[in-house]
Amino acid sequence: MQCTIVVIHHNSNADYSETTSNITVMIKVNNLKFSYTRSGFPVLDNFSIDFEPGKIYGLLGKNGSGKSTLLYLLAGLLRPKNGSVTHNGEPTFRRSPAILSETYIVPEVIETPNRTILEHAKELGSFYPRFDKDFLDFCIKEFEIEPDKSMTQMSMGQRKKAYVSLALATRPRLLLMDEPSNGMDIPSKSQFRKVIAAGADDDSTIIISTHQAHDIENLIDQIVIIDNTRLLINVPLQRVTDRLSLRLQALGQSVEGAIFSQPVLGGIAAIYPATGAPDDTFPIDLETLFNAVLSSPQQFSQILNENPCNDENK
Amino acid sequence: MKTNSNFSIPRLARFIRFDFMSNLRSYIFRISLIAIIMLLCMILGSIFISGNSFNSGEQYISTISSIASTAFVITIMVSLSLIFEPMKTVGGRINHLMLPASKAEKFVGRLLISTIGIAVAFIMALLVAECVRNVTLLSFGSKYSDVLGFYFPGIMANMADSLNPAFAVVSIHIFNLSAFLLGGALWYNYSFVKTLCVQTILGLFFFIVAGLLSFVVAALLDKLATFDLEFINALYYGIIWAAIAAMWIGAYQLYRHASIINRRFIFKQ
């Protein structure tokens, strides 16, 4: 049995305003509304968010909450019904060569040509000004990809790794990944975290949408949770660490004062406002945080967001 | 590398090369299929023509060039209906739409591949088939010696004649091919069949309407007969070419507004 205990200290003196000031916002989503059919229920509604350079975002949400849809809108593969999605001020749906050469999306279901990764990279690289052949070689070595094998003859996991390698080698300023670790074995997931960390830099934005929260826990800087057409939280992980405390308690023990609790193997996991006690520090458990935010979105939004959402329907 | 212009010739060339190399095996397979079909026609034609005419060579050229002309037109029609074949699947649409080239470059690139590219490949397939035909006939000994010879130049000359460079015929050909271009932009799957069905249905519809309104049609024809022939010609070609322009603009607009969602019918998502 493995229990994950996360205890995050609250620091009432922390000033988070500096995290958003003086930073150039790269991707702006403004009052976005999108639905897949003309009269259908919107997948995203009155949705606004800014994505800043130099950060790795973890995008979490239930099935059908609009994570993939949001990524496609950011890539310019879908057109908003209302509102706007802009990349450096330009609407993404225009898909101009300038924006496309700085954007790469790794979708959940990938399609690869019947060529080797090096053959494909030779042609693909000519479209991306920042294409880095050395980094591609690094990824091929890390992922243990066979460079002489046609990508269509690889297993799903191997093809995914090849696709991720090509994506990272283009050195995009905006990298979107939809369930990138799906199909990867356990060693590959560790390799994946390594290459993503190596590929991230100060002027790139990486957004990873996943259900496998454990795969990205130690990778991301900022967590974004969406549900029911809306943005629930968009906060640095450090803030979660500073403001919340998670304790594992025995069954029957009182959870008075807890903001959220859920049964886990061996007891109850409960979230409290952080007390600042030094022996409460543990690695962040994104899964429990996710369940907590979904159960009380208004409450956690007020605790975690700088500007809490005023959605009275939640 | 300039990334900001809407239409760049070097980037168009890069796109054509990328598309060609990414789908090379598929293109080779299709051209090989055309070559094999033409080879079968050529060998069978040679066998049936041999010994039945005093000028077997010219009869062979005439027969094969007719078959090749028809096959060529059908090949271009099918090729245009497959103009956006890379967009058949979700993964394919993502790869194609996200490639850093402008929408105009990708449209023109695919158009050039589907027309000039396939035409050149067809001619090369015909050439290879003609060479293989001769080698095959040689293996039969002297039995078919009267149809032995490199008739490729004659076939090409006859094909050029039969495809008729007259403006009227060219207009109709381009009108027909434009319909398949529009169909290819509208439907990513089974485009050729769907376009053919729509053409047939529309043709029947107008035929029936014309029949039902025969008195209107007769009056219109009487009225037109009073006009100058040049005016009637100009009107006819004006309507044809306006329709061609509308189909091309429609195809480009459909492509420009394409997204990851496959169209259920006509309109965007």
XYZ file of C-alpha atoms in Angstrom:
583
model
C 0.000 0.000 0.000
C 1.375 3.388 -0.875
C -0.006 6.579 0.612
C 0.868 9.940 -0.679
C 0.832 12.654 1.874
C 1.195 16.228 0.822
C 1.530 18.962 3.337
C 1.765 22.465 2.051
C 2.637 25.403 4.219
C 0.691 28.603 4.226
C 2.803 31.729 4.137
C 0.579 34.680 4.843
C 3.352 37.101 3.994
C 3.852 35.787 0.451
C 3.252 38.313 -2.278
C 2.133 36.633 -5.487
C 1.507 39.807 -7.419
C 5.081 39.657 -8.741
C 4.331 36.377 -10.480
C 2.140 38.131 -13.050
C 3.566 41.617 -13.254
C 6.180 42.629 -15.833
C 5.770 39.363 -17.740
C 4.875 39.315 -21.431
C 1.710 37.272 -21.897
C 2.122 35.089 -24.932
C -1.247 33.394 -25.381
C -4.433 35.194 -24.485
C -7.821 33.528 -24.339
C -10.546 36.108 -23.889
C -14.234 35.362 -23.188
C -14.007 32.241 -25.273
C -17.091 30.287 -26.214
C -17.001 27.098 -28.242
C -19.375 24.290 -29.089
C -19.066 21.537 -31.656
C -22.509 22.019 -33.144
C -24.482 25.153 -33.903
C -27.120 24.537 -31.281
C -25.119 22.286 -29.013
C -24.153 22.764 -25.393
C -20.949 24.819 -25.177
C -17.780 22.974 -24.265
C -16.161 26.229 -23.118
C -18.114 29.359 -22.174
C -16.972 32.784 -21.008
C -13.518 31.254 -20.670
C -10.500 33.499 -20.186
C -6.896 32.610 -19.406
C -3.399 33.892 -20.139
C -0.449 31.624 -20.755
C 2.969 33.066 -19.995
C 6.325 32.134 -21.491
C 8.845 30.182 -19.479
C 6.247 27.971 -17.773
C 5.053 24.409 -17.971
C 1.320 24.192 -17.420
C -0.517 21.064 -16.311
C -4.068 21.080 -17.659
C -6.452 18.842 -15.730
C -10.149 18.202 -16.114
C -12.736 15.444 -16.253
C -13.549 13.582 -19.452
C -15.402 15.925 -21.786
C -14.463 19.043 -19.848
C -12.804 20.623 -22.889
C -9.073 20.023 -22.362
C -8.404 18.770 -25.890
C -10.772 21.375 -27.288
C -8.815 24.116 -25.532
C -5.541 22.787 -26.928
C -6.980 22.681 -30.456
C -8.233 26.263 -30.060
C -4.787 27.369 -28.883
C -3.228 25.675 -31.907
C -5.692 27.320 -34.293
C -7.257 24.034 -35.304
C -10.693 25.199 -34.161
C -12.397 28.557 -34.530
C -14.045 30.153 -31.489
C -17.763 30.810 -31.650
C -17.290 33.944 -29.548
C -14.345 35.597 -27.937
C -10.775 35.305 -29.089
C -7.661 33.172 -28.857
C -4.538 35.084 -29.776
C -0.863 34.222 -29.970
C 1.342 37.335 -29.722
C -1.734 39.358 -30.640
C -2.626 37.345 -33.723
C -5.759 35.145 -33.857
C -4.614 31.544 -33.845
C -7.277 30.405 -36.331
C -5.527 32.398 -39.061
C -2.733 29.785 -38.824
C -0.165 32.155 -40.288
C 3.219 30.599 -41.116
C 4.894 32.823 -38.521
C 2.720 31.468 -35.708
C 2.728 27.886 -36.998
C 6.535 27.867 -37.086
C 6.491 28.592 -33.334
C 3.721 26.161 -32.420
C 3.634 22.391 -32.211
C 0.891 20.132 -30.983
C 1.276 16.500 -29.923
C -2.297 15.163 -30.147
C -3.640 12.172 -28.292
C -4.018 10.159 -31.476
C -0.983 10.650 -33.658
C -0.363 9.870 -37.296
C 3.146 9.367 -38.562
C 4.397 9.060 -42.143
C 5.895 5.852 -43.477
C 9.461 7.098 -43.024
C 12.214 6.952 -40.459
C 12.416 9.706 -37.859
C 15.601 11.121 -39.370
C 14.194 11.165 -42.913
C 11.089 12.952 -41.672
C 13.090 15.386 -39.552
C 15.198 16.379 -42.549
C 12.087 17.625 -44.407
C 10.179 18.868 -41.372
C 13.088 20.859 -39.983
C 13.154 23.180 -42.982
C 9.831 24.682 -41.824
C 10.984 25.558 -38.316
C 13.630 28.286 -37.943
C 14.663 27.032 -34.494
C 14.870 23.363 -35.434
C 17.619 21.740 -33.328
C 19.110 18.562 -34.823
C 21.363 18.042 -31.784
C 18.356 18.051 -29.499
C 16.588 15.570 -31.747
C 19.634 13.279 -31.469
C 19.496 13.724 -27.693
C 15.801 12.733 -27.624
C 16.404 9.748 -29.911
C 19.153 8.591 -27.581
C 17.120 9.190 -24.403
C 13.992 7.512 -25.754
C 16.050 4.709 -27.335
C 14.298 5.184 -30.675
C 15.573 3.119 -33.601
C 16.588 5.785 -36.119
C 16.499 3.419 -39.113
C 13.029 2.019 -38.467
C 9.979 3.375 -40.259
C 7.671 5.115 -37.790
C 4.633 3.189 -39.051
C 6.353 -0.044 -38.050
C 6.886 1.117 -34.462
C 4.599 0.308 -31.567
C 2.218 3.028 -30.353
C 4.504 3.970 -27.487
C 7.554 4.165 -29.742
C 5.678 6.281 -32.279
C 4.553 8.585 -29.497
C 8.146 9.001 -28.358
C 9.255 9.699 -31.933
C 6.482 12.282 -32.324
C 7.397 13.961 -29.026
C 11.071 14.020 -30.086
C 10.227 15.758 -33.351
C 7.982 18.205 -31.489
C 10.709 19.144 -29.035
C 13.348 19.372 -31.753
C 11.370 22.098 -33.544
C 11.939 24.221 -30.380
C 8.463 25.706 -30.489
C 7.583 28.742 -28.394
C 4.246 27.055 -27.761
C 4.184 23.311 -27.236
C 0.805 21.670 -26.675
C 0.604 18.063 -25.552
C -2.583 16.048 -25.217
C -2.086 12.948 -23.076
C 1.549 12.658 -24.198
C 2.435 9.793 -21.867
C -0.437 7.564 -23.015
C 0.980 4.349 -24.361
C 4.390 4.920 -22.773
C 5.810 2.313 -20.448
C 7.096 3.233 -16.981
C 10.761 3.816 -17.966
C 9.565 5.880 -20.955
C 7.548 8.159 -18.674
C 10.691 8.939 -16.732
C 12.547 9.580 -20.003
C 9.642 11.789 -21.072
C 9.946 13.986 -17.987
C 13.675 14.271 -18.571
C 13.419 15.407 -22.192
C 10.595 17.846 -21.431
C 12.629 19.399 -18.647
C 15.628 19.609 -20.986
C 13.486 21.091 -23.762
C 11.820 23.802 -21.695
C 13.361 27.262 -21.759
C 12.551 30.794 -20.660
C 10.747 31.847 -23.807
C 8.679 28.752 -24.423
C 5.283 27.771 -23.051
C 4.450 24.104 -22.595
C 0.884 23.022 -21.879
C 0.354 19.369 -20.988
C -3.145 17.979 -20.774
C -3.349 14.668 -18.986
C -5.355 12.339 -16.779
C -2.114 10.819 -15.508
C -1.453 13.440 -12.849
C 1.488 11.489 -11.408
C 3.314 11.720 -14.754
C 3.574 15.494 -14.579
C 3.635 16.255 -10.857
C 7.355 16.960 -10.721
C 7.406 18.696 -14.073
C 4.872 21.474 -14.075
C 5.104 25.010 -12.716
C 1.455 25.915 -12.957
C -1.735 23.951 -12.603
C -4.882 24.703 -14.554
C -8.139 22.909 -13.762
C -11.222 23.291 -15.950
C -14.715 21.921 -15.518
C -18.243 22.601 -16.711
C -17.175 25.088 -19.431
C -15.193 27.228 -16.975
C -11.718 27.781 -15.628
C -11.586 26.791 -11.950
C -8.003 27.506 -10.974
C -4.868 28.694 -12.722
C -2.197 28.885 -10.055
C 1.498 28.206 -9.522
C 2.104 24.919 -7.758
C 4.159 26.792 -5.202
C 1.008 28.644 -4.130
C -0.775 25.347 -3.581
C 2.178 24.248 -1.485
C 2.129 27.467 0.505
C -1.612 27.692 1.198
C -2.791 24.120 1.655
C -1.906 21.227 3.860
C -2.803 17.599 3.202
C -2.775 15.065 6.026
C -3.432 11.350 6.105
C -5.628 10.479 9.073
C -6.896 7.239 10.507
C -10.489 6.148 9.883
C -12.792 7.581 12.513
C -10.480 10.475 13.318
C -12.144 13.861 13.245
C -11.665 15.958 10.112
C -13.001 19.106 11.708
C -11.516 22.150 10.060
C -10.707 20.252 6.881
C -11.668 21.919 3.617
C -11.884 18.583 1.862
C -11.542 14.919 2.747
C -11.721 11.682 0.860
C -11.269 8.043 1.857
C -7.995 6.490 0.774
C -6.471 3.093 1.410
C -5.682 2.994 5.098
C -7.498 6.113 6.163
C -8.692 9.518 5.109
C -6.821 12.179 3.164
C -7.857 15.608 4.351
C -6.920 19.076 3.152
C -6.490 21.895 5.666
C -5.271 25.444 5.393
C -1.521 25.170 5.832
C -0.284 25.876 9.362
C 3.361 26.492 8.554
C 4.585 23.566 10.623
C 7.906 22.456 9.085
C 7.243 18.738 9.507
C 4.135 18.944 7.289
C 6.066 19.216 3.967
C 5.475 16.414 1.446
C 5.439 16.068 -2.363
C 2.378 17.526 -4.052
C -0.433 15.109 -4.841
C -2.219 16.501 -7.869
C -4.921 13.868 -7.855
C -6.206 14.773 -4.418
C -5.990 18.466 -5.229
C -7.954 17.845 -8.430
C -10.728 15.975 -6.596
C -10.830 18.682 -3.944
C -11.135 21.552 -6.414
C -13.877 19.751 -8.334
C -15.843 19.115 -5.142
C -15.705 22.740 -3.937
C -14.599 24.911 -6.855
C -15.751 28.207 -5.353
C -13.965 27.596 -2.066
C -10.674 26.504 -3.609
C -10.850 29.231 -6.178
C -11.049 31.793 -3.378
C -8.201 30.196 -1.470
C -5.870 29.719 -4.423
C -6.668 32.320 -7.068
C -5.311 35.828 -6.832
C -8.572 37.033 -8.351
C -11.127 34.428 -7.341
C -13.835 33.673 -9.892
C -17.236 35.154 -8.973
C -19.294 32.415 -10.541
C -22.304 32.160 -8.261
C -23.562 29.032 -10.034
C -20.748 26.899 -8.608
C 14.078 31.999 -43.128
C 11.183 34.398 -43.706
C 8.058 33.204 -41.975
C 5.731 36.144 -42.265
C 4.692 36.361 -45.917
C 1.396 34.920 -47.126
C 2.831 33.381 -50.286
C 6.451 32.411 -50.639
C 7.701 30.443 -53.644
C 10.587 28.800 -51.733
C 8.171 27.713 -49.003
C 5.728 26.434 -51.621
C 8.557 24.381 -53.112
C 9.445 23.077 -49.640
C 5.808 22.132 -49.051
C 5.549 20.277 -52.370
C 8.766 18.416 -51.640
C 7.608 17.590 -48.086
C 4.221 16.326 -49.277
C 5.759 14.323 -52.085
C 8.392 12.679 -49.892
C 5.912 11.983 -47.073
C 3.558 10.181 -49.455
C 6.122 8.804 -51.884
C 5.230 5.149 -51.413
C 1.546 5.872 -51.972
C 2.257 7.825 -55.158
C 4.569 5.097 -56.466
C 1.900 2.478 -55.787
C -0.781 4.421 -57.689
C 1.410 5.168 -60.686
C 2.513 1.552 -60.762
C -1.154 0.563 -60.842
C -1.770 2.892 -63.792
C 1.327 1.534 -65.546
C 0.196 -2.063 -65.035
C -3.328 -1.328 -66.342
C -1.932 0.478 -69.396
C 0.570 -2.346 -69.950
C -2.249 -4.905 -69.960
C -4.210 -2.793 -72.458
C -1.105 -2.393 -74.618
C -0.222 -6.082 -74.649
C -3.806 -7.199 -75.275
C -4.159 -4.499 -77.934
C -0.942 -5.671 -79.589
C -2.105 -9.286 -79.611
C -5.531 -8.458 -81.136
C -4.196 -5.942 -83.681
C -1.244 -8.047 -84.822
C -1.849 -9.669 -88.220
C -5.303 -8.019 -88.649
C -4.223 -4.859 -90.475
C -1.747 -3.812 -93.150
C -0.628 -0.950 -90.900
C -0.702 -2.500 -87.474
C 1.552 0.145 -85.959
C -0.799 3.031 -86.744
C -3.822 1.062 -85.599
C -2.044 0.245 -82.349
C -1.233 3.947 -81.809
C -4.825 4.959 -82.525
C -6.312 2.340 -80.187
C -3.921 2.875 -77.309
C -4.023 6.670 -77.512
C -7.846 6.573 -77.218
C -7.625 4.360 -74.153
C -4.821 6.465 -72.686
C -6.721 9.736 -73.237
C -9.747 8.414 -71.385
C -7.557 7.004 -68.631
C -5.700 10.317 -68.373
C -8.881 12.356 -67.889
C -10.215 9.895 -65.309
C -6.855 9.952 -63.501
C -6.914 13.745 -63.241
C -10.543 13.664 -62.051
C -9.729 11.127 -59.338
C -6.561 12.988 -58.421
C -8.425 16.283 -57.989
C -11.055 14.608 -55.853
C -8.177 13.384 -53.669
C -6.646 16.861 -53.431
C -7.102 16.945 -49.669
C -6.491 13.290 -49.017
C -4.070 14.162 -46.165
C -7.108 15.536 -44.314
C -8.972 12.206 -44.259
C -8.170 11.417 -40.630
C -7.958 13.584 -37.508
C -4.227 12.944 -37.210
C -3.741 13.735 -40.873
C -5.684 16.996 -40.546
C -3.570 18.036 -37.571
C -0.306 17.269 -39.386
C -1.406 19.061 -42.550
C -3.019 22.131 -40.986
C -0.179 22.676 -38.507
C 2.594 22.562 -41.109
C 4.135 26.064 -41.212
C 3.037 27.176 -44.652
C 0.252 29.572 -45.550
C -3.176 28.274 -46.526
C -2.663 29.576 -50.070
C 0.678 27.764 -50.376
C -0.790 24.491 -49.180
C -3.779 24.824 -51.523
C -1.635 25.643 -54.551
C 0.880 22.974 -53.584
C -1.734 20.236 -53.391
C -3.302 21.519 -56.619
C -0.001 21.326 -58.481
C 0.645 17.816 -57.162
C -2.875 16.703 -58.131
C -2.699 18.121 -61.660
C 0.749 18.705 -63.099
C 2.382 16.175 -60.796
C -0.033 13.394 -61.618
C 0.020 14.300 -65.341
C 3.806 13.981 -65.453
C 3.623 10.729 -63.496
C 0.956 9.388 -65.892
C 3.127 10.122 -68.911
C 6.101 8.452 -67.228
C 3.912 5.421 -66.444
C 2.855 5.279 -70.099
C 6.487 5.434 -71.210
C 7.515 2.634 -68.843
C 4.529 0.537 -69.943
C 5.405 1.003 -73.635
C 9.025 -0.084 -72.976
C 7.907 -3.138 -70.982
C 5.393 -3.988 -73.747
C 8.173 -4.162 -76.295
C 10.353 -6.290 -74.061
C 7.394 -8.612 -73.396
C 6.548 -8.948 -77.107
C 10.193 -9.655 -77.927
C 10.059 -12.590 -75.551
C 7.275 -14.085 -77.706
C 9.661 -14.236 -80.676
C 8.678 -12.951 -84.144
C 4.953 -13.685 -83.714
C 3.994 -10.061 -83.008
C 6.773 -8.337 -84.930
C 4.318 -6.144 -86.871
C 3.297 -4.294 -83.671
C 6.806 -4.151 -82.259
C 8.305 -0.670 -82.034
C 8.583 2.327 -79.786
C 5.253 4.050 -80.482
C 5.312 6.350 -77.457
C 5.767 9.612 -79.462
C 2.890 8.646 -81.739
C 0.659 7.843 -78.771
C 1.460 11.185 -77.152
C 0.761 13.101 -80.393
C -2.572 11.325 -80.835
C -3.514 11.952 -77.223
C -2.810 15.661 -77.640
C -5.067 15.717 -80.709
C -7.880 13.743 -79.098
C -7.912 15.909 -75.976
C -8.823 18.678 -78.409
C -7.342 22.081 -77.691
C -10.495 23.780 -79.029
C -11.682 26.374 -76.511
C -15.144 24.857 -76.234
C -13.825 21.408 -75.372
C -11.167 22.754 -73.009
C -13.870 24.801 -71.216
C -16.031 21.727 -70.685
C -13.053 19.666 -69.486
C -12.023 22.346 -66.999
C -15.638 22.763 -65.846
C -15.874 19.043 -65.160
C -12.505 18.894 -63.401
C -13.395 21.959 -61.306
C -16.417 20.075 -59.995
C -14.109 17.346 -58.704
C -11.831 19.973 -57.169
C -14.812 21.442 -55.297
C -15.906 17.963 -54.274
C -12.401 17.193 -53.027
C -12.456 20.327 -50.856
C -15.944 19.547 -49.551
C -15.561 15.853 -48.769
C -12.343 14.247 -47.571
C -13.671 10.692 -47.835
C -15.127 9.008 -50.961
C -14.963 12.373 -52.684
C -14.889 11.011 -56.246
C -17.994 8.891 -55.763
C -19.894 11.661 -53.952
C -19.008 14.247 -56.617
C -20.051 11.887 -59.396
C -23.363 11.220 -57.638
C -24.055 14.937 -57.163
C -23.207 15.655 -60.797
C -25.551 12.891 -61.914
C -28.360 14.064 -59.635
C -27.967 17.691 -60.715
C -27.846 16.665 -64.355
C -31.037 14.638 -63.981
C -32.684 17.456 -62.056
C -31.975 20.043 -64.741
C -32.991 17.586 -67.450
C -36.334 16.952 -65.748
C -36.923 20.639 -65.020
C -36.086 21.523 -68.617
C -38.535 18.872 -69.786
C -41.288 20.087 -67.501
C -40.696 23.667 -68.510
C -40.162 22.829 -72.173
C -42.353 25.676 -73.301
C -40.159 28.116 -71.377
C -37.042 26.552 -72.852
C -38.505 26.747 -76.364
C -39.388 30.423 -75.909
C -35.898 31.130 -74.569
C -34.272 29.401 -77.532
C -36.468 31.383 -79.928
C -35.424 34.579 -78.199
C -31.727 33.624 -78.275
C -31.959 32.885 -82.001
C -32.599 36.576 -82.596
C -29.310 37.532 -80.983
C -25.931 37.712 -82.619
C -24.049 34.380 -82.592
C -21.020 36.004 -81.028
C -23.169 37.309 -78.183
C -24.588 33.840 -77.583
C -21.080 32.344 -77.592
C -19.878 35.011 -75.180
C -22.864 34.380 -72.915
C -22.266 30.623 -73.002
C -18.554 30.883 -72.229
C -19.220 33.616 -69.663
C -21.566 31.326 -67.729
C -19.197 28.337 -67.991
C -16.150 30.269 -66.834
C -18.080 32.101 -64.118
C -19.099 28.673 -62.803
C -15.480 27.489 -63.021
C -14.280 30.555 -61.098
C -17.018 30.049 -58.494
C -15.983 26.423 -57.986
C -12.318 27.327 -57.596
C -13.073 30.168 -55.188
C -15.468 27.889 -53.317
C -12.843 25.172 -53.049
C -10.265 27.600 -51.702
C -12.697 29.148 -49.209
C -13.686 25.695 -47.962
C -10.041 24.852 -47.472
C -9.281 28.208 -45.828
C -11.950 27.597 -43.216
C -11.059 23.955 -42.657
C -10.571 22.871 -39.084
C -9.878 19.675 -37.263
C -13.567 18.767 -37.410
C -14.659 16.753 -40.441
C -17.623 18.373 -42.132
C -20.896 16.572 -41.614
C -22.435 18.225 -44.634
C -21.231 21.466 -46.090
C -20.831 24.227 -43.589
C -18.020 24.823 -41.142
C -18.378 23.653 -37.543
